[in-house]
Structures are given as C-alpha cells and as structure tokens.
C-alpha cells in the first residue's frame, strides 16, 4: 500500500523543488504538493494544506515548508504519521530578506561547482513563477510566526531532520539543535549541499525519504 505523502516547498519555490522525489518515490508513496502561496500566516498555511490532505499522511518540508509541517502536527497530531524537515531551524530568529537576497543565499556560492547551472537556473525559474507578491506574503508569515516550541513538542512520530553542510540560511548547528529537541529524531548532514537539498542532492534526499517512509 502506498503512503500518502505531502511535500511542502521552501519560500519562493514551487513543485519543481520536489520533482525528482515525486517521480522517484512513486512506487512507495502517493506524493502531492502542498500550496503555501495563498496565506500570510503559518497557521493558515497549515490549515489550508490539512484541509486538502488525506486523512492520514506523511509530510516533508524544506525551510518554510518545515515550519508549516510542524504547525500541521500541532494542529492535527493524529493525522500525521511521520515528518521530515530539511533546512529547518528551532530558533525563533528571523532575518528579513529580499527575494534576490534569499535566492543568492539559497543557491550561491554552490558547494559543488558542477551543480551551479543545474541549481541556479531552476531556482531562479521557481522564484519567477512564484513571484514577488507570494514571496512577500511568505516572508510575512515567517516574520510573524508564533513560538514554535509548542509545535516541536507535539512531534511524537518518526522524524528526519536533514541539512546541507554549506547551508547559510539554516546552518548544520541550527538543524542539529532542532533534531535534539525531538525525541528519536534522526539527523543527517548532506555533504556539498546548500539550502535547497531536494534540488541539489536529489538522489540522496530520495534515499533518505525512502528509509524514513519505511521506518517503523
């Protein structure tokens, strides 16, 4: 039986961020993409995704998507079977950025020069499709996010916390601090990787998710 799986994007990203995982996990899961473009609070984003999601499902998110995933667990702990958090921090510190500044931090300088054109092109295309209005809405949601410790404390399901070793938006120490607050969480460091790990290291991220989906 396939596991329902909701995938949530980073700020300024769309479904292309998860394109490889949607394809590569098709024999193990039923992936669908959560819409984080319509609301300007994490709570409303989480409620919208929950309204469209299966009755019970696994959820994985990158950065903004990770915060929304944790808020979904807080709102509906009985519906979520497991959670994977990529490039997500436990800290409340928020650093306002422009769409250009966020994109530069997320995609350059690249840890692996061979990935520069592979990552920068799709990342820029996603940002252009998402647009300035949605980006600003998502940034307002992050700036106004409530204390997330209640959401973290609500997590009692198999949890994966992963981060790129060259991530400058969520550092490895940031992500490790989050994993240490979740009982039984598995922490993984992605080598030669920045903030958009499903795009930068698609095979490794797929392998991690495959193991996580099979975890008891």
Coordinates of N, CA, C and O in Angstrom, one line a residue, residues 51-176:
X51 N -6.6 20.8 5.1 CA -8.0 20.7 4.5 C -7.9 19.9 3.2 O -8.9 19.3 2.9
X52 N -6.8 20.0 2.5 CA -6.7 19.3 1.2 C -6.0 18.0 1.3 O -6.0 17.2 0.3
X53 N -5.5 17.6 2.4 CA -4.6 16.4 2.6 C -5.5 15.2 2.8 O -6.6 15.3 3.3
X54 N -4.9 14.0 2.6 CA -5.6 12.8 3.0 C -5.8 12.7 4.5 O -5.3 13.5 5.3
X55 N -6.6 11.7 4.9 CA -7.0 11.7 6.3 C -5.8 11.5 7.2 O -5.6 12.1 8.2
X56 N -4.9 10.6 6.8 CA -3.6 10.4 7.5 C -2.5 10.3 6.4 O -2.7 9.7 5.4
X57 N -1.3 10.9 6.7 CA -0.3 11.1 5.7 C 1.0 11.4 6.4 O 1.1 11.8 7.6
X58 N 2.1 11.2 5.6 CA 3.4 11.7 6.0 C 3.6 13.1 5.4 O 3.0 13.4 4.3
X59 N 4.5 13.9 6.0 CA 4.8 15.2 5.5 C 6.3 15.5 5.5 O 7.0 15.1 6.4
X60 N 6.7 16.2 4.4 CA 8.1 16.6 4.4 C 8.2 18.0 3.9 O 7.4 18.4 2.9
X61 N 9.0 18.8 4.5 CA 9.1 20.2 4.1 C 10.5 20.8 4.1 O 11.3 20.3 4.9
X62 N 10.8 21.8 3.3 CA 12.0 22.4 3.3 C 11.9 23.9 3.8 O 11.0 24.6 3.3
X63 N 12.6 24.2 4.8 CA 12.6 25.6 5.3 C 11.2 26.1 5.7 O 10.6 25.5 6.6
X64 N 10.6 27.0 5.0 CA 9.3 27.4 5.3 C 8.3 26.2 5.3 O 7.5 26.1 6.2
X65 N 8.5 25.3 4.4 CA 7.7 24.1 4.4 C 7.9 23.3 5.7 O 6.9 22.6 6.2
X66 N 9.1 23.3 6.3 CA 9.3 22.6 7.5 C 8.6 23.2 8.7 O 8.0 22.5 9.5
X67 N 8.5 24.5 8.7 CA 7.8 25.2 9.8 C 6.3 25.0 9.7 O 5.6 24.8 10.7
X68 N 5.8 25.0 8.4 CA 4.4 24.7 8.2 C 4.1 23.2 8.6 O 3.1 22.9 9.2
X69 N 5.0 22.3 8.3 CA 4.8 20.9 8.6 C 4.7 20.7 10.2 O 3.8 20.0 10.6
X70 N 5.5 21.4 10.9 CA 5.5 21.3 12.4 C 4.2 21.9 12.9 O 3.6 21.4 13.8
X71 N 3.7 23.0 12.3 CA 2.4 23.6 12.7 C 1.3 22.7 12.4 O 0.3 22.6 13.1
X72 N 1.4 21.9 11.3 CA 0.4 20.9 10.9 C 0.3 19.8 12.0 O -0.8 19.4 12.4
X73 N 1.5 19.4 12.5 CA 1.5 18.4 13.6 C 0.8 19.0 14.8 O 0.0 18.3 15.5
X74 N 1.1 20.3 15.1 CA 0.5 20.9 16.3 C -1.1 21.0 16.1 O -1.8 20.7 17.1
X75 N -1.5 21.3 14.9 CA -3.0 21.4 14.7 C -3.7 20.1 14.6 O -4.8 19.9 15.1
X76 N -3.0 19.1 14.1 CA -3.7 17.8 13.8 C -2.7 16.6 14.1 O -2.3 15.9 13.1
X77 N -2.3 16.4 15.3 CA -1.2 15.4 15.6 C -1.7 14.0 15.2 O -0.8 13.1 14.9
X78 N -2.9 13.7 15.2 CA -3.4 12.3 14.9 C -3.4 12.0 13.4 O -3.6 10.9 13.1
X79 N -3.3 13.0 12.6 CA -3.4 12.8 11.2 C -2.0 12.6 10.5 O -1.9 12.1 9.4
X80 N -0.9 12.9 11.2 CA 0.4 12.9 10.5 C 1.2 11.7 11.1 O 1.4 11.6 12.3
X81 N 1.6 10.8 10.2 CA 2.3 9.6 10.6 C 3.8 9.7 10.7 O 4.4 8.9 11.4
X82 N 4.4 10.7 10.1 CA 5.8 10.9 10.1 C 6.2 12.3 9.5 O 5.4 12.8 8.7
X83 N 7.3 12.8 9.9 CA 7.7 14.2 9.4 C 9.1 14.2 9.1 O 10.0 13.7 9.8
X84 N 9.4 14.9 8.0 CA 10.8 15.1 7.5 C 11.0 16.6 7.3 O 10.3 17.3 6.7
X85 N 12.1 17.1 8.0 CA 12.4 18.5 8.0 C 13.8 18.8 7.4 O 14.8 18.4 7.9
X86 N 13.8 19.5 6.3 CA 15.0 19.9 5.6 C 15.3 21.4 5.7 O 14.4 22.2 5.5
X87 N 16.5 21.7 6.2 CA 16.9 23.1 6.3 C 15.9 23.9 7.2 O 15.6 25.0 6.9
X88 N 15.6 23.3 8.3 CA 14.6 23.9 9.2 C 15.2 24.1 10.6 O 15.9 23.2 11.1
X89 N 15.0 25.3 11.2 CA 15.6 25.6 12.5 C 14.6 25.6 13.6 O 13.4 25.8 13.4
X90 N 15.1 25.4 14.8 CA 14.3 25.5 16.0 C 14.3 26.9 16.6 O 13.4 27.3 17.4
X91 N 15.2 27.7 16.1 CA 15.4 29.1 16.6 C 14.2 30.0 16.1 O 13.7 29.8 15.0
X92 N 13.9 31.0 16.9 CA 12.9 32.0 16.5 C 13.5 33.1 15.7 O 12.8 34.0 15.3
X93 N 14.8 33.2 15.6 CA 15.5 34.3 14.9 C 15.0 34.3 13.5 O 15.0 33.3 12.8
X94 N 14.6 35.5 13.0 CA 14.2 35.7 11.6 C 15.0 36.8 11.0 O 15.2 37.8 11.6
X95 N 15.5 36.6 9.8 CA 16.3 37.6 9.1 C 15.5 38.0 7.8 O 15.5 37.3 6.8
X96 N 14.9 39.2 7.8 CA 14.2 39.7 6.6 C 15.1 39.8 5.4 O 16.3 40.2 5.6
X97 N 14.6 39.3 4.3 CA 15.5 39.4 3.1 C 14.6 39.8 1.9 O 13.4 39.6 1.9
X98 N 15.3 40.2 0.9 CA 14.6 40.4 -0.4 C 14.6 39.1 -1.2 O 15.3 38.2 -0.8
X99 N 13.7 39.0 -2.2 CA 13.7 37.8 -3.0 C 15.0 37.5 -3.6 O 15.5 36.3 -3.7
X100 N 15.7 38.6 -4.0 CA 17.1 38.4 -4.6 C 18.0 37.9 -3.6 O 18.8 36.9 -3.8
X101 N 18.0 38.5 -2.4 CA 18.9 38.1 -1.3 C 18.7 36.6 -0.9 O 19.6 35.9 -0.7
X102 N 17.4 36.3 -0.8 CA 17.1 34.9 -0.4 C 17.6 33.9 -1.4 O 18.2 32.9 -1.1
X103 N 17.4 34.2 -2.7 CA 17.8 33.4 -3.8 C 19.3 33.2 -3.8 O 19.8 32.1 -4.0
X104 N 20.1 34.3 -3.5 CA 21.5 34.2 -3.5 C 22.0 33.3 -2.4 O 22.9 32.5 -2.5
X105 N 21.4 33.5 -1.2 CA 21.8 32.6 -0.1 C 21.4 31.2 -0.3 O 22.2 30.3 0.1
X106 N 20.3 30.9 -1.0 CA 19.9 29.6 -1.2 C 20.7 28.8 -2.2 O 20.9 27.6 -2.2
X107 N 21.2 29.5 -3.2 CA 21.8 28.8 -4.4 C 23.2 29.2 -4.7 O 23.8 28.6 -5.6
X108 N 23.8 30.2 -4.1 CA 25.2 30.6 -4.4 C 25.9 31.2 -3.2 O 25.2 31.8 -2.3
X109 N 27.2 31.0 -3.1 CA 28.0 30.2 -3.9 C 27.7 28.7 -3.7 O 27.5 28.3 -2.6
X110 N 27.8 27.9 -4.7 CA 27.4 26.5 -4.6 C 28.6 25.7 -4.0 O 29.7 25.9 -4.3
X111 N 28.2 24.7 -3.2 CA 29.2 23.9 -2.6 C 29.9 23.1 -3.7 O 31.1 22.8 -3.6
X112 N 29.2 22.6 -4.7 CA 29.8 21.8 -5.8 C 29.7 22.6 -7.1 O 28.6 22.8 -7.6
X113 N 30.8 23.2 -7.6 CA 30.7 24.0 -8.8 C 30.0 23.3 -10.0 O 29.4 24.0 -10.8
X114 N 30.0 22.0 -10.0 CA 29.3 21.3 -11.1 C 27.8 21.5 -11.1 O 27.1 21.3 -12.1
X115 N 27.3 21.8 -9.9 CA 25.8 22.0 -9.7 C 25.4 23.4 -10.0 O 24.2 23.7 -10.0
X116 N 26.3 24.4 -10.2 CA 25.9 25.8 -10.3 C 24.8 26.0 -11.3 O 23.7 26.5 -11.0
X117 N 24.9 25.6 -12.6 CA 23.9 25.8 -13.6 C 22.7 25.0 -13.3 O 21.6 25.4 -13.6
X118 N 22.9 23.8 -12.8 CA 21.8 22.8 -12.5 C 20.8 23.4 -11.5 O 19.6 23.3 -11.6
X119 N 21.4 24.0 -10.4 CA 20.6 24.5 -9.3 C 20.1 26.0 -9.6 O 18.9 26.3 -9.4
X120 N 21.0 26.8 -10.0 CA 20.7 28.2 -10.1 C 19.6 28.5 -11.1 O 18.7 29.3 -10.9
X121 N 19.6 27.8 -12.3 CA 18.6 28.0 -13.3 C 17.2 27.7 -12.8 O 16.3 28.5 -12.8
X122 N 17.0 26.4 -12.3 CA 15.7 26.1 -11.8 C 15.2 26.9 -10.6 O 14.0 27.2 -10.4
X123 N 16.2 27.3 -9.7 CA 15.8 28.1 -8.5 C 15.3 29.5 -9.0 O 14.3 30.0 -8.5
X124 N 16.0 30.1 -10.0 CA 15.5 31.4 -10.5 C 14.2 31.2 -11.2 O 13.3 32.1 -11.0
X125 N 14.0 30.1 -11.9 CA 12.7 29.9 -12.6 C 11.6 29.8 -11.6 O 10.5 30.3 -11.8
X126 N 11.8 29.1 -10.5 CA 10.8 28.9 -9.5 C 10.4 30.3 -8.9 O 9.3 30.6 -8.7
X127 N 11.5 31.1 -8.5 CA 11.2 32.4 -7.9 C 10.4 33.3 -8.9 O 9.5 34.0 -8.4
X128 N 10.7 33.2 -10.2 CA 9.9 34.0 -11.1 C 8.5 33.5 -11.2 O 7.6 34.3 -11.4
X129 N 8.3 32.2 -11.2 CA 6.9 31.7 -11.3 C 6.1 32.1 -10.0 O 4.9 32.4 -10.1
X130 N 6.8 31.9 -8.9 CA 6.1 32.2 -7.6 C 5.8 33.7 -7.5 O 4.7 34.1 -7.1
X131 N 6.7 34.5 -7.9 CA 6.5 36.0 -7.9 C 6.7 36.7 -6.6 O 6.8 36.1 -5.5
X132 N 6.9 38.0 -6.8 CA 7.2 38.9 -5.6 C 6.1 38.9 -4.6 O 6.3 38.9 -3.4
X133 N 4.9 39.0 -5.1 CA 3.7 39.1 -4.1 C 3.7 37.9 -3.2 O 3.5 38.0 -2.0
X134 N 3.8 36.7 -3.7 CA 3.8 35.5 -2.9 C 5.0 35.4 -2.0 O 4.9 35.1 -0.8
X135 N 6.1 35.8 -2.5 CA 7.4 35.8 -1.7 C 7.2 36.7 -0.5 O 7.5 36.3 0.6
X136 N 6.7 37.9 -0.7 CA 6.5 38.8 0.4 C 5.4 38.3 1.4 O 5.6 38.4 2.6
X137 N 4.4 37.6 0.9 CA 3.4 37.0 1.8 C 4.1 35.9 2.6 O 3.8 35.8 3.8
X138 N 4.9 35.1 2.0 CA 5.6 34.0 2.7 C 6.5 34.6 3.8 O 6.7 34.1 4.9
X139 N 7.2 35.7 3.4 CA 8.1 36.3 4.3 C 7.4 36.9 5.5 O 7.9 36.8 6.7
X140 N 6.3 37.5 5.3 CA 5.5 38.0 6.4 C 5.1 36.9 7.4 O 5.1 37.0 8.6
X141 N 4.7 35.7 6.8 CA 4.4 34.6 7.6 C 5.5 34.1 8.5 O 5.3 33.8 9.7
X142 N 6.7 34.1 8.0 CA 7.9 33.8 8.8 C 8.2 34.8 9.8 O 8.5 34.5 11.0
X143 N 8.1 36.1 9.5 CA 8.3 37.2 10.4 C 7.4 37.2 11.6 O 7.7 37.5 12.7
X144 N 6.1 36.7 11.3 CA 5.1 36.7 12.3 C 4.9 35.4 13.0 O 3.9 35.2 13.7
X145 N 5.8 34.4 12.7 CA 5.5 33.1 13.2 C 5.5 33.0 14.7 O 6.3 33.7 15.4
X146 N 4.6 32.3 15.3 CA 4.5 32.2 16.7 C 5.6 31.3 17.3 O 6.4 30.7 16.5
X147 N 5.7 31.2 18.6 CA 6.7 30.4 19.2 C 6.5 28.9 18.7 O 5.4 28.4 18.9
X148 N 7.5 28.4 18.1 CA 7.3 27.0 17.5 C 7.6 25.9 18.5 O 7.5 24.7 18.1
X149 N 8.0 26.2 19.7 CA 8.4 25.2 20.7 C 7.2 24.3 21.0 O 7.3 23.1 21.2
X150 N 6.0 24.8 21.0 CA 4.8 24.0 21.2 C 4.6 23.0 20.1 O 4.2 21.9 20.3
X151 N 4.9 23.5 18.8 CA 4.8 22.6 17.7 C 5.8 21.5 17.7 O 5.6 20.3 17.4
X152 N 7.1 21.9 18.1 CA 8.1 20.9 18.2 C 7.8 19.8 19.3 O 7.9 18.6 19.1
X153 N 7.2 20.3 20.4 CA 6.9 19.4 21.5 C 5.8 18.4 21.1 O 5.6 17.3 21.7
X154 N 5.0 18.8 20.1 CA 3.9 17.9 19.6 C 4.3 16.7 18.8 O 3.5 15.9 18.5
X155 N 5.6 16.7 18.4 CA 6.0 15.7 17.4 C 6.4 14.4 18.2 O 7.3 14.4 19.0
X156 N 5.7 13.4 17.9 CA 5.9 12.1 18.5 C 5.8 11.0 17.5 O 5.3 9.9 17.7
X157 N 6.3 11.2 16.3 CA 6.3 10.3 15.2 C 7.7 10.2 14.6 O 8.5 11.0 14.9
X158 N 7.9 9.2 13.8 CA 9.3 9.1 13.2 C 9.7 10.4 12.4 O 8.9 10.9 11.6
X159 N 10.8 10.9 12.8 CA 11.2 12.2 12.3 C 12.6 12.2 11.7 O 13.6 11.6 12.3
X160 N 12.8 12.8 10.6 CA 14.0 13.0 9.9 C 14.3 14.5 9.9 O 13.5 15.3 9.5
X161 N 15.5 14.9 10.3 CA 16.0 16.3 10.2 C 17.3 16.2 9.4 O 18.2 15.6 9.8
X162 N 17.3 16.9 8.3 CA 18.4 16.9 7.4 C 18.8 18.4 7.0 O 17.9 19.2 6.9
X163 N 20.1 18.6 6.7 CA 20.6 19.9 6.4 C 21.8 19.8 5.5 O 22.6 18.8 5.7
X164 N 22.0 20.7 4.6 CA 23.2 20.8 3.8 C 24.4 21.3 4.6 O 24.2 22.3 5.4
X165 N 25.6 20.8 4.4 CA 26.7 21.3 5.2 C 27.2 22.7 4.8 O 27.9 23.3 5.5
X166 N 26.7 23.2 3.7 CA 27.0 24.5 3.2 C 25.8 25.4 3.3 O 25.8 26.5 2.7
X167 N 24.7 25.0 4.0 CA 23.5 25.8 4.1 C 23.8 27.1 4.9 O 24.2 27.0 6.1
X168 N 23.5 28.3 4.4 CA 23.8 29.5 5.1 C 22.5 30.1 5.6 O 22.5 31.1 6.3
X169 N 21.3 29.5 5.3 CA 20.0 30.0 5.8 C 19.7 29.2 7.1 O 19.3 29.8 8.1
X170 N 19.9 27.9 7.0 CA 19.8 27.1 8.2 C 21.1 26.3 8.3 O 21.4 25.5 7.5
X171 N 21.9 26.7 9.3 CA 23.2 26.1 9.4 C 23.1 24.6 10.0 O 22.0 24.3 10.6
X172 N 24.1 23.8 9.8 CA 24.1 22.5 10.4 C 23.8 22.5 11.9 O 23.1 21.7 12.5
X173 N 24.4 23.5 12.6 CA 24.1 23.6 14.1 C 22.7 23.9 14.3 O 22.1 23.4 15.3
X174 N 22.1 24.8 13.5 CA 20.7 25.1 13.7 C 19.8 23.9 13.6 O 18.9 23.6 14.4
X175 N 20.1 23.1 12.5 CA 19.2 21.9 12.3 C 19.5 20.8 13.4 O 18.6 20.1 13.8
X176 N 20.7 20.7 13.8 CA 21.1 19.7 14.8 C 20.3 20.1 16.1 O 19.8 19.2 16.8

